[in-house]
Structure formats: structure tokens, C-alpha cells
Short mmCIF file of C-alpha atoms and ligand atoms in Angstrom, two decimals:
data_model
loop_
_atom_site.label_atom_id
_atom_site.label_comp_id
_atom_site.label_asym_id
_atom_site.label_seq_id
_atom_site.Cartn_x
_atom_site.Cartn_y
_atom_site.Cartn_z
CA MET E 1 91.14 52.18 -126.36
CA SER E 2 94.73 53.33 -126.35
CA ALA E 3 95.27 56.36 -128.55
CA ALA E 4 98.64 55.01 -129.68
CA ARG E 5 97.17 51.81 -131.01
CA HIS E 6 94.15 53.35 -132.65
CA ALA E 7 95.45 56.65 -133.98
CA VAL E 8 95.45 55.14 -137.44
CA LEU E 9 91.72 54.63 -137.24
CA ALA E 10 91.13 58.18 -136.07
CA GLY E 11 88.11 60.20 -136.85
CA ALA E 12 85.41 57.61 -137.25
CA LEU E 13 84.03 58.16 -133.78
CA CYS E 14 83.80 61.65 -132.32
CA LEU E 15 84.38 61.43 -128.60
CA ALA E 16 84.78 65.17 -128.05
CA ALA E 17 82.51 66.78 -125.47
CA VAL E 18 79.03 67.79 -126.52
CA PRO E 19 77.25 70.93 -125.26
CA ALA E 20 75.04 70.65 -122.17
CA ALA E 21 71.63 70.82 -123.86
CA ALA E 22 70.52 67.33 -124.91
CA ASP E 23 69.84 66.95 -128.61
CA PRO E 24 68.46 63.44 -129.28
CA ALA E 25 68.78 63.70 -133.06
CA ALA E 26 72.44 64.77 -132.85
CA GLU E 27 73.16 62.03 -130.31
CA PHE E 28 71.53 59.44 -132.55
CA GLU E 29 73.63 60.62 -135.47
CA ALA E 30 76.82 60.60 -133.36
CA SER E 31 76.37 56.95 -132.38
CA ALA E 32 75.56 55.74 -135.91
CA ALA E 33 79.10 54.57 -136.73
CA LEU E 34 79.42 52.65 -133.48
CA ARG E 35 76.00 51.03 -133.89
CA GLU E 36 76.93 50.11 -137.42
CA ALA E 37 80.07 48.39 -136.10
CA VAL E 38 78.15 46.42 -133.44
CA THR E 39 76.75 43.40 -135.29
CA GLU E 40 74.57 40.42 -134.50
CA GLU E 41 77.38 38.17 -135.78
CA GLY E 42 79.84 39.84 -133.40
CA LEU E 43 77.48 39.36 -130.45
CA LEU E 44 76.75 35.72 -131.31
CA GLY E 45 80.49 35.08 -131.63
CA HIS E 46 80.96 36.11 -127.99
CA LEU E 47 78.05 33.89 -126.93
CA ARG E 48 79.57 30.93 -128.80
CA SER E 49 82.83 31.45 -126.91
CA PHE E 50 80.97 31.46 -123.57
CA GLN E 51 79.04 28.33 -124.56
CA ARG E 52 82.22 26.52 -125.56
CA ILE E 53 83.98 27.51 -122.32
CA ALA E 54 81.00 26.17 -120.34
CA GLU E 55 80.89 22.91 -122.31
CA GLU E 56 84.57 22.28 -121.73
CA ASN E 57 84.30 23.03 -118.01
CA GLY E 58 81.47 21.10 -116.44
CA GLY E 59 78.61 22.85 -118.22
CA ASN E 60 78.71 26.16 -116.33
CA ARG E 61 80.61 29.41 -115.80
CA ALA E 62 79.85 29.76 -112.09
CA ALA E 63 81.92 31.90 -109.72
CA GLY E 64 84.95 30.14 -108.27
CA ARG E 65 84.90 27.46 -110.98
CA PRO E 66 87.00 27.03 -114.13
CA GLY E 67 84.21 28.14 -116.51
CA HIS E 68 84.14 31.59 -114.94
CA GLU E 69 87.91 31.87 -114.57
CA LEU E 70 88.37 31.10 -118.27
CA SER E 71 85.57 33.49 -119.26
CA ALA E 72 87.41 36.22 -117.33
CA ASP E 73 90.72 35.38 -119.05
CA HIS E 74 88.96 35.36 -122.42
CA VAL E 75 87.37 38.82 -122.16
CA ALA E 76 90.50 40.28 -120.54
CA ALA E 77 92.68 39.11 -123.45
CA LEU E 78 90.33 40.62 -126.06
CA LEU E 79 90.12 43.93 -124.19
CA GLU E 80 93.86 44.13 -123.70
CA GLN E 81 94.41 43.44 -127.40
CA ALA E 82 91.97 46.25 -128.20
CA GLY E 83 94.16 48.66 -126.24
CA TYR E 84 92.38 48.93 -122.90
CA THR E 85 94.16 49.09 -119.56
CA VAL E 86 92.93 45.83 -118.06
CA ARG E 87 93.17 44.58 -114.50
CA PHE E 88 91.62 41.87 -112.36
CA GLU E 89 90.07 42.62 -109.01
CA ARG E 90 90.14 39.60 -106.68
CA PHE E 91 87.73 39.06 -103.82
CA GLU E 92 86.49 36.31 -101.55
CA PHE E 93 82.93 35.04 -101.41
CA PRO E 94 81.12 32.50 -99.26
CA PHE E 95 80.10 29.41 -101.20
CA PHE E 96 77.56 26.66 -100.63
CA GLU E 97 77.74 23.51 -102.66
CA GLU E 98 75.71 20.31 -102.33
CA THR E 99 77.69 17.10 -102.48
CA VAL E 100 74.63 14.85 -102.96
CA PRO E 101 71.00 15.69 -103.84
CA PRO E 102 68.73 16.34 -100.83
CA VAL E 103 66.44 13.60 -99.48
CA LEU E 104 62.88 14.05 -98.27
CA ALA E 105 61.32 10.64 -97.87
CA ALA E 106 58.44 9.03 -95.95
CA PRO E 107 57.32 5.38 -96.01
CA GLY E 108 54.36 5.03 -98.35
CA PHE E 109 54.62 8.64 -99.41
CA ALA E 110 55.81 9.25 -102.96
CA VAL E 111 58.13 12.23 -103.31
CA GLU E 112 59.83 12.82 -106.64
CA ARG E 113 63.46 13.62 -106.29
CA ASP E 114 63.53 16.66 -108.58
CA GLN E 115 60.73 18.28 -106.57
CA ILE E 116 63.04 18.83 -103.62
CA ARG E 117 65.54 21.71 -103.66
CA THR E 118 67.94 22.58 -100.91
CA LEU E 119 68.04 26.25 -99.98
CA ALA E 120 71.52 27.73 -100.29
CA ASN E 121 73.13 28.10 -96.85
CA SER E 122 71.09 25.21 -95.41
CA ALA E 123 72.88 23.22 -92.71
CA SER E 124 74.00 19.68 -93.50
CA GLY E 125 72.19 17.02 -91.50
CA ASP E 126 70.12 13.86 -91.56
CA VAL E 127 67.00 13.86 -89.38
CA THR E 128 63.97 11.59 -89.09
CA ALA E 129 60.96 13.17 -87.40
CA PRO E 130 57.27 13.95 -87.96
CA VAL E 131 56.37 16.90 -90.17
CA VAL E 132 54.51 19.52 -88.13
CA PRO E 133 53.09 22.87 -89.34
CA PRO E 134 53.14 25.85 -86.96
CA SER E 135 50.03 26.31 -84.81
CA GLY E 136 49.66 29.91 -86.00
CA SER E 137 50.05 31.26 -89.55
CA PRO E 138 51.58 28.77 -92.02
CA LEU E 139 53.81 31.64 -93.24
CA ALA E 140 55.65 31.47 -89.91
CA CYS E 141 56.76 35.11 -89.95
CA GLU E 142 56.21 35.54 -86.19
CA ALA E 143 57.82 33.63 -83.34
CA SER E 144 54.31 33.25 -81.83
CA ASP E 145 53.25 31.14 -84.85
CA PHE E 146 55.24 28.31 -83.24
CA GLN E 147 53.43 28.36 -79.92
CA GLY E 148 53.20 24.78 -78.62
CA PHE E 149 55.42 23.43 -81.42
CA THR E 150 56.70 19.86 -80.90
CA ARG E 151 60.44 20.19 -80.29
CA GLY E 152 62.47 17.88 -82.50
CA ALA E 153 59.89 17.87 -85.32
CA VAL E 154 60.46 19.01 -88.92
CA ALA E 155 58.64 22.33 -89.37
CA LEU E 156 56.43 22.67 -92.47
CA VAL E 157 55.96 26.32 -93.49
CA GLN E 158 54.69 28.28 -96.48
CA ARG E 159 56.81 30.51 -98.70
CA GLY E 160 55.97 34.23 -98.81
CA THR E 161 55.51 37.56 -96.95
CA CYS E 162 58.78 37.36 -94.96
CA THR E 163 62.26 36.04 -95.77
CA PHE E 164 63.27 32.37 -95.67
CA GLN E 165 65.74 33.43 -93.00
CA THR E 166 62.95 34.73 -90.74
CA LYS E 167 60.85 31.56 -91.05
CA VAL E 168 63.80 29.27 -90.43
CA GLY E 169 64.95 31.40 -87.49
CA HIS E 170 61.57 31.09 -85.74
CA ALA E 171 61.31 27.36 -86.50
CA ALA E 172 64.79 26.60 -85.18
CA ALA E 173 64.17 28.72 -82.08
CA ALA E 174 61.02 26.64 -81.44
CA GLY E 175 63.12 23.46 -81.57
CA ALA E 176 62.60 22.31 -85.17
CA LYS E 177 65.31 19.89 -86.35
CA GLY E 178 64.68 20.73 -89.99
CA VAL E 179 62.44 22.94 -92.14
CA VAL E 180 60.42 22.17 -95.26
CA ILE E 181 59.16 25.29 -97.08
CA TYR E 182 56.38 24.76 -99.62
CA ASN E 183 55.71 27.14 -102.49
CA GLU E 184 53.07 29.84 -102.05
CA GLY E 185 50.52 28.35 -104.42
CA THR E 186 49.90 31.68 -106.17
CA GLU E 187 50.33 32.15 -109.94
CA GLY E 188 53.91 31.41 -110.98
CA ARG E 189 54.71 30.14 -107.48
CA THR E 190 53.51 26.56 -107.43
CA GLY E 191 56.38 24.33 -108.57
CA PRO E 192 59.75 23.41 -107.08
CA PHE E 193 61.89 26.44 -106.26
CA ARG E 194 65.36 27.47 -105.27
CA GLY E 195 66.11 29.97 -102.58
CA GLN E 196 68.90 31.43 -100.57
CA LEU E 197 69.15 31.98 -96.83
CA GLY E 198 70.93 35.21 -95.96
CA ASP E 199 73.03 33.49 -93.29
CA PRO E 200 73.95 29.85 -92.73
CA ALA E 201 70.96 28.05 -91.17
CA PRO E 202 71.30 25.93 -88.00
CA VAL E 203 69.18 23.09 -89.50
CA PRO E 204 68.61 21.47 -92.92
CA VAL E 205 66.17 23.48 -95.08
CA VAL E 206 64.51 22.38 -98.35
CA GLY E 207 61.86 23.85 -100.63
CA VAL E 208 59.01 21.81 -102.21
CA PRO E 209 56.10 22.52 -104.61
CA ALA E 210 52.80 23.84 -103.24
CA ASP E 211 50.87 20.61 -103.87
CA LEU E 212 53.43 18.48 -102.06
CA GLY E 213 53.26 20.96 -99.18
CA ALA E 214 49.49 20.53 -99.04
CA ARG E 215 49.79 16.72 -98.93
CA LEU E 216 52.42 16.85 -96.19
CA ARG E 217 50.20 19.22 -94.20
CA GLU E 218 47.30 16.81 -94.43
CA VAL E 219 49.12 13.52 -93.74
CA ARG E 220 51.90 14.83 -91.43
CA PRO E 221 54.05 11.72 -91.97
CA GLU E 222 57.33 10.97 -90.26
CA VAL E 223 59.97 11.98 -92.82
CA ARG E 224 63.66 11.57 -93.34
CA LEU E 225 65.19 14.92 -94.31
CA ALA E 226 68.84 14.89 -95.34
CA VAL E 227 71.12 17.57 -96.78
CA GLU E 228 74.82 17.20 -97.46
CA ALA E 229 76.77 20.27 -98.51
CA ARG E 230 80.18 21.91 -98.35
CA THR E 231 80.49 25.49 -97.24
CA GLY E 232 83.43 27.83 -97.01
CA THR E 233 85.12 30.66 -98.84
CA ARG E 234 86.38 30.88 -102.41
CA SER E 235 87.85 33.61 -104.50
CA SER E 236 86.69 35.09 -107.75
CA ARG E 237 87.46 38.26 -109.68
CA ASN E 238 86.09 41.19 -111.66
CA VAL E 239 87.63 42.17 -114.99
CA LEU E 240 88.05 45.95 -115.35
CA ALA E 241 89.03 47.62 -118.61
CA ASP E 242 89.69 51.36 -118.64
CA GLY E 243 89.54 53.62 -121.66
CA PRO E 244 91.55 56.84 -121.78
CA GLU E 245 91.18 59.53 -119.09
CA GLY E 246 88.48 62.06 -120.03
CA THR E 247 88.51 65.84 -119.78
CA THR E 248 86.12 66.00 -116.78
CA GLY E 249 88.00 63.49 -114.64
CA ASN E 250 84.71 61.57 -114.30
CA THR E 251 84.00 57.94 -115.13
CA VAL E 252 81.09 56.17 -116.78
CA LEU E 253 81.07 52.60 -115.46
CA VAL E 254 79.54 50.04 -117.84
CA GLY E 255 79.06 46.55 -116.42
CA ALA E 256 77.60 43.09 -116.84
CA HIS E 257 78.07 40.00 -114.69
CA LEU E 258 80.15 37.31 -116.32
CA ASP E 259 79.34 34.42 -113.95
CA SER E 260 76.51 31.94 -114.45
CA VAL E 261 74.62 29.82 -111.94
CA PRO E 262 76.11 26.31 -111.45
CA GLU E 263 73.08 24.76 -113.21
CA GLY E 264 73.99 25.86 -116.72
CA PRO E 265 76.15 27.82 -119.19
CA GLY E 266 74.32 31.12 -118.53
CA ILE E 267 74.00 32.32 -122.11
CA ASN E 268 71.06 34.68 -121.62
CA ASP E 269 71.93 35.13 -117.91
CA ASN E 270 74.33 36.74 -118.46
CA GLY E 271 76.33 35.88 -121.57
CA SER E 272 73.92 38.31 -123.28
CA GLY E 273 74.86 41.34 -121.15
CA SER E 274 78.53 40.34 -121.22
CA ALA E 275 78.46 40.09 -125.03
CA VAL E 276 76.80 43.52 -125.28
CA VAL E 277 79.39 45.17 -123.04
CA LEU E 278 82.30 43.36 -124.69
CA GLU E 279 81.15 44.13 -128.24
CA THR E 280 80.58 47.80 -127.33
CA ALA E 281 84.06 48.03 -125.79
CA LEU E 282 85.82 46.35 -128.71
CA ARG E 283 84.05 48.34 -131.41
CA MET E 284 84.54 51.62 -129.51
CA ALA E 285 88.25 50.95 -129.33
CA GLU E 286 88.39 50.21 -133.03
CA LEU E 287 86.60 53.43 -134.00
CA GLY E 288 87.99 55.53 -131.18
CA GLY E 289 90.28 58.07 -132.84
CA GLY E 290 92.65 60.27 -130.93
CA GLU E 291 90.16 62.59 -129.24
CA ARG E 292 89.70 62.56 -125.50
CA PRO E 293 86.18 61.77 -124.35
CA ALA E 294 84.49 63.99 -121.74
CA ASN E 295 84.37 61.02 -119.36
CA ARG E 296 86.56 57.99 -119.06
CA VAL E 297 84.68 54.75 -119.74
CA ARG E 298 85.39 51.78 -117.50
CA PHE E 299 84.03 48.44 -118.68
CA ALA E 300 83.41 45.94 -115.87
CA PHE E 301 82.72 42.21 -116.02
CA TRP E 302 81.46 41.43 -112.53
CA GLY E 303 82.17 38.12 -110.82
CA ALA E 304 79.95 36.27 -108.31
CA GLU E 305 76.77 38.21 -109.07
CA GLU E 306 74.74 35.03 -108.75
CA VAL E 307 75.86 34.46 -105.16
CA GLY E 308 74.77 37.93 -104.02
CA LEU E 309 76.25 40.74 -106.18
CA VAL E 310 79.60 40.06 -104.53
CA GLY E 311 81.89 41.41 -107.29
CA SER E 312 80.08 44.71 -107.83
CA ARG E 313 79.73 45.29 -104.09
CA HIS E 314 83.42 44.60 -103.65
CA HIS E 315 84.33 47.06 -106.41
CA LEU E 316 82.23 49.83 -104.87
CA GLN E 317 83.60 49.18 -101.39
CA SER E 318 87.20 49.23 -102.54
CA LEU E 319 86.86 52.42 -104.63
CA PRO E 320 88.59 55.34 -102.93
CA GLU E 321 86.07 57.96 -101.77
CA GLU E 322 87.41 60.41 -104.32
CA GLU E 323 86.89 58.03 -107.27
CA ARG E 324 83.45 57.11 -106.01
CA GLY E 325 82.50 60.79 -106.20
CA ARG E 326 83.67 60.83 -109.81
CA LEU E 327 81.30 58.08 -110.96
CA ALA E 328 79.03 60.02 -113.31
CA ALA E 329 76.88 57.04 -114.24
CA VAL E 330 76.76 53.27 -113.77
CA LEU E 331 75.13 51.16 -116.49
CA ASN E 332 74.14 47.53 -116.04
CA PHE E 333 73.16 44.93 -118.62
CA ASP E 334 71.81 41.70 -117.16
CA MET E 335 69.66 39.43 -119.38
CA VAL E 336 69.20 41.33 -122.61
CA GLY E 337 68.44 38.54 -125.10
CA SER E 338 65.52 36.70 -123.49
CA PRO E 339 63.72 34.38 -125.94
CA ASN E 340 60.21 35.66 -125.04
CA SER E 341 61.45 39.17 -124.45
CA ALA E 342 60.20 42.62 -123.52
CA ARG E 343 62.23 45.76 -124.24
CA LEU E 344 62.69 47.34 -120.81
CA VAL E 345 64.64 50.34 -119.49
CA TYR E 346 65.48 50.56 -115.78
CA ASP E 347 63.48 53.08 -113.80
CA GLY E 348 65.99 55.51 -112.40
CA PRO E 349 67.49 58.95 -112.73
CA ALA E 350 65.83 60.90 -115.54
CA ALA E 351 69.15 61.83 -117.15
CA ILE E 352 70.17 58.22 -117.82
CA GLY E 353 66.68 56.90 -118.58
CA ARG E 354 66.33 59.74 -121.08
CA VAL E 355 69.35 58.58 -123.09
CA PHE E 356 67.83 55.10 -123.52
CA ARG E 357 64.30 56.39 -124.17
CA ASP E 358 65.44 58.95 -126.72
CA TYR E 359 67.37 56.19 -128.44
CA PHE E 360 64.39 53.85 -128.69
CA ASP E 361 62.22 56.77 -129.88
CA SER E 362 64.75 57.64 -132.58
CA ALA E 363 65.03 54.00 -133.61
CA GLY E 364 61.23 53.65 -133.70
CA LEU E 365 61.20 50.86 -131.10
CA GLU E 366 58.63 50.44 -128.34
CA ALA E 367 60.19 50.37 -124.84
CA GLY E 368 58.74 49.85 -121.37
CA SER E 369 60.29 50.26 -117.96
CA THR E 370 61.22 48.01 -115.07
CA PRO E 371 61.78 48.83 -111.39
CA MET E 372 64.65 46.25 -111.22
CA ARG E 373 65.02 46.74 -107.45
CA GLY E 374 67.94 44.90 -105.83
CA GLY E 375 68.30 42.06 -108.31
CA SER E 376 71.50 42.94 -110.11
CA ASP E 377 74.82 44.75 -110.06
CA HIS E 378 73.46 48.29 -110.41
CA ALA E 379 71.90 47.95 -106.94
CA PRO E 380 74.95 48.59 -104.71
CA PHE E 381 75.73 51.75 -106.69
CA ALA E 382 72.11 52.95 -106.66
CA ARG E 383 72.01 52.49 -102.89
CA ALA E 384 75.17 54.61 -102.62
CA GLY E 385 73.38 57.44 -104.43
CA ILE E 386 75.22 57.01 -107.74
CA PRO E 387 73.07 57.49 -110.89
CA THR E 388 72.39 54.07 -112.45
CA GLY E 389 70.57 52.75 -115.48
CA GLY E 390 70.33 49.74 -117.71
CA LEU E 391 68.33 47.44 -119.94
CA TYR E 392 66.48 44.19 -119.33
CA THR E 393 64.39 41.77 -121.41
CA GLY E 394 62.89 39.61 -118.64
CA ALA E 395 63.72 36.48 -116.62
CA GLY E 396 61.44 33.84 -115.09
CA GLU E 397 58.43 36.16 -114.74
CA ILE E 398 55.32 35.26 -116.77
CA LYS E 399 54.62 37.50 -119.76
CA SER E 400 51.27 39.28 -119.48
CA GLU E 401 48.76 39.77 -122.32
CA GLU E 402 49.64 43.46 -122.24
CA SER E 403 53.36 42.77 -122.58
CA ALA E 404 52.75 40.33 -125.46
CA ALA E 405 50.61 42.97 -127.22
CA ARG E 406 53.41 45.52 -126.86
CA PHE E 407 56.49 43.42 -127.56
CA GLY E 408 55.23 40.28 -129.28
CA GLY E 409 55.99 36.78 -127.99
CA THR E 410 53.76 34.46 -126.00
CA ALA E 411 51.58 35.57 -123.08
CA GLY E 412 51.33 33.13 -120.17
CA GLN E 413 54.92 31.92 -120.74
CA PRO E 414 58.07 33.11 -118.94
CA TYR E 415 60.24 35.75 -120.63
CA ASP E 416 63.06 33.24 -120.24
CA PRO E 417 61.81 29.65 -119.82
CA CYS E 418 65.38 28.47 -119.14
CA TYR E 419 66.18 31.03 -116.44
CA HIS E 420 68.86 29.56 -114.12
CA GLN E 421 68.63 26.16 -115.84
CA ALA E 422 70.89 23.92 -117.93
CA CYS E 423 68.91 24.87 -121.05
CA ASP E 424 70.08 28.53 -120.84
CA ASP E 425 72.30 27.80 -123.84
CA LEU E 426 72.86 29.23 -127.34
CA THR E 427 69.31 28.28 -128.35
CA ASN E 428 67.90 30.36 -125.47
CA ILE E 429 68.52 33.73 -127.16
CA ASP E 430 66.47 36.11 -129.28
CA ALA E 431 69.36 37.28 -131.47
CA ALA E 432 67.45 40.17 -133.06
CA MET E 433 66.46 41.50 -129.64
CA LEU E 434 70.02 41.07 -128.37
CA HIS E 435 71.24 43.14 -131.31
CA GLN E 436 68.67 45.90 -130.63
CA MET E 437 69.71 46.01 -127.00
CA ALA E 438 73.39 46.14 -127.98
CA ASP E 439 72.71 49.11 -130.25
CA ALA E 440 70.87 50.88 -127.44
CA ALA E 441 73.69 50.09 -125.02
CA ALA E 442 76.40 51.26 -127.43
CA HIS E 443 74.45 54.47 -128.03
CA ALA E 444 74.07 55.14 -124.30
CA VAL E 445 77.72 54.42 -123.52
CA LEU E 446 78.92 56.77 -126.25
CA THR E 447 76.38 59.49 -125.40
CA LEU E 448 77.33 59.41 -121.72
CA ALA E 449 81.06 59.28 -122.51
CA ARG E 450 80.69 62.46 -124.59
CA ASP E 451 78.52 64.34 -122.10
CA PRO E 452 80.47 66.49 -119.61
CA GLU E 453 77.25 66.80 -117.61
CA ALA E 454 76.61 63.03 -117.51
CA GLY E 455 74.91 61.92 -114.33
CA LYS E 456 73.76 65.41 -113.40
CA ASP E 457 70.01 65.23 -113.63
CA ARG E 458 68.93 67.71 -116.24
CA GLU E 459 65.49 68.50 -117.58
CA PRO E 460 64.80 66.24 -120.56
CA SER E 461 64.91 68.39 -123.68
ZN1 ZN H 1 71.96 37.77 -114.14
#
């Protein structure tokens, strides 16, 4: 949003500081021009670009692969053209990539191939041994659960209660040559599943559906378990676009992850959040006038979120202490166009939640809240004590009757039935919801940019 480039468009958007007392009606009015400029067509245009980039590059936009690199170039070029100061922030991340699908086979024992999923950071290996459950709890969260375990066997354990890492650690320590983890068998946790081990495992580890786990437990056949994968380090990058320096010296950081999982183009996860942040940035620059905002706005397109929030963590770690102290607020938009959506605001500091809630009140839209926890790029900042907030419309969780009554859609179905799958494409978007979320995001970005007290927790008015 360079003043030089946009001086001719001056006046449409008032970025001057607002007084400290929050006035929702005045804030709503102040963001009207920006919300008007943010359109469904604009948002869908960005999603089409992401889809096309994925299609031309192996069907995904995953970190360290061409689809993500080109997505980063694409948004950077648009932001630069709009007048932002754009830079890339490179970092390394550990990668795990299967070279062939995993094998879990036993003579006379039918196992469908797509039921078996290798856990990320599994060891490579090819073992043939009997399947043996622990003598203690099937959850295998304690070393003592493996008392009397047959060394050299493949351990069969249940998902849940403790981390995959803990289960695999105990099994390997007891002499297991491989580990099969079966799904918990509770609602929403019965089918095949993917998982990630925190550290590289010493033995091959796969996940299977609950019913297959039960059959293996009963029959205890000799199985062949084989995993073949490449591991190592790759590099990826964040795209950072800075607006003009504000009067307070503080920054409002507005981010979305731009990488997808390797399984698909990642249009809802997280083309949706990327489109919202990009559209907000471009339209703000267009309307931005010559006035200095209270706070600088930095737009961030995080890389390698899907492999463990690597880009956002890297950004936080490499921020000088002084700049870190000047982060007034961090906003995150990850999955904001889910096809069976709910309108959710992150639980968090009252001051930021208030901006979103006041907006939805003013717009006459029902909004709920979500705890979000550690699942996305706001988390490293929240842990560092920086005020964070954001929006979310749901992932693979099953929509409850209550949620369907509040937000419409279908109870008993996931918010996003294509979460982390190849079908997370252009058809996997609720465009009207995406537009509502974009308006809310644009409103919050502008309100926080104009507020010299942003991030300081005030009493809601
Ligand atoms: Zn995501």
C-alpha cells in the first residue's frame, strides 16, 4: 500500500487513528468501503488461480514442491504490484515422503490397500512377524503395558489417550520390529487415518481402521509390514507484505498458510484463508489513501503449516525481540469456506474477539466460537503471549444437530468432507460463507489497523 502509488485514490478509506473507546457502529461504517470492494468474484478468482497452479504441478501446493513455490510467487507478484513492500523468508523443514504405498499383508487375510496409512516419520523397513497386542492396556501408553512382549513381533496398539510417539516408543523399547495402530473405534474415529510422529520412529509404523484392528487382535496372523520412504530436509518460504509504517510503531500481523497437504490442491485448506488475506490486502491498497494508519499491517502467507506450523514458528523465532514486542495483534485465517460450514470466531483475548463479534452482530450474522488450540499458525504467537484471533468454518469434525440448527447445513456430516483429500478443490467451497468471512476479516484488519490501542485488552464497550 505505497502512498506514492495510491495517492490518486486517496480518501476512500480512512486509516487515521480512532479514539480509544470502541464504537461498533462507527467501526462498521468505517469498514463499509473496504467490504464493498471485497467481492465473491475476487475471492473465487484467487481460488481459481490456486486450483490451476495445483493442476499444473502434480495436483497439490505442498511445501517444498512446485505448487507451493508458484503459489508464493503468484501472491508476491500481486502484492508487489499493489504497492506493498514484499519479501520472502526462507527456512528449512524436515520432510517425509513415501516412495511406494505401505504393505500390510497376511496369507489368507484380506487387507484393502487404501485402509493402510503410513504415519509420517515412520522408519522404512520390511518385516515379517506375528502381530501381538500388548499384555496390558491396548492403548500402550505405559512401558509396563508391554510386560512379557514377544521381542521381534509387530505390536498392535489402539489409537488414543497418549501420542503416537509414546506408544511407538514403548513398543520399540519392548523389542517390537514394527507397529500397527488401529483407530479408536469411537464416533468419527473408526476409518483409516493419517498421523504424524513427533520424531522419526525406529521401526515402521502404520495406522488401520478400528474393525481391521479388531480382526488382527483376534486372529494374530503373521504379517508382512513394509514401509518405504525418503526423509531429509527441504526449504520453503513465507511471503511477507508490509503496508506503510503506522503512527504507533506497532504491527498487526494478518496471516494464512499458503501450502496444502500433498494429497490435494488445498482449496478450502487453505486457499480459502489465503484468498481472504490476499483480497483484503489488495483492496486495502487500492482504497488506501495517503493517511498513515495507527498500526502497520503486515500480511503473511505462511509456508509449511501442514508439516508442523514451520513457517509461522520460523517467523516468530527470527523476529528481533523489539519487533516481537510491537506485535499488537496476530490474525489467522485457516479454512474459512468449508462446504458444510459453521461461522466460528477463535476464543482468545477479549479485545480481538470483540472486533469479530461486534462485526457479526452489526451484520446480523450468527457466530459461535472455537478453542482452536494448537492446530494452526496463530498458536506459536499465542504461546509467546501475543494477542491472537481468527475465523474458522470447520474441518473434518462432524457437524452436530445444534451446529446445523444454528448455521444450517447437514448434521452428522463433516464440516469439510474433503479435508486433506484430493477432492479439496474448487467444488469444495461455500462461496457465500467465504465472502461473509472475508468481509469479517477485512473489517477486523481495518479496525485493528486504525486502533492505536489494538491488542491492549480493553473492556468491551
Ligand atoms: Zn490449514
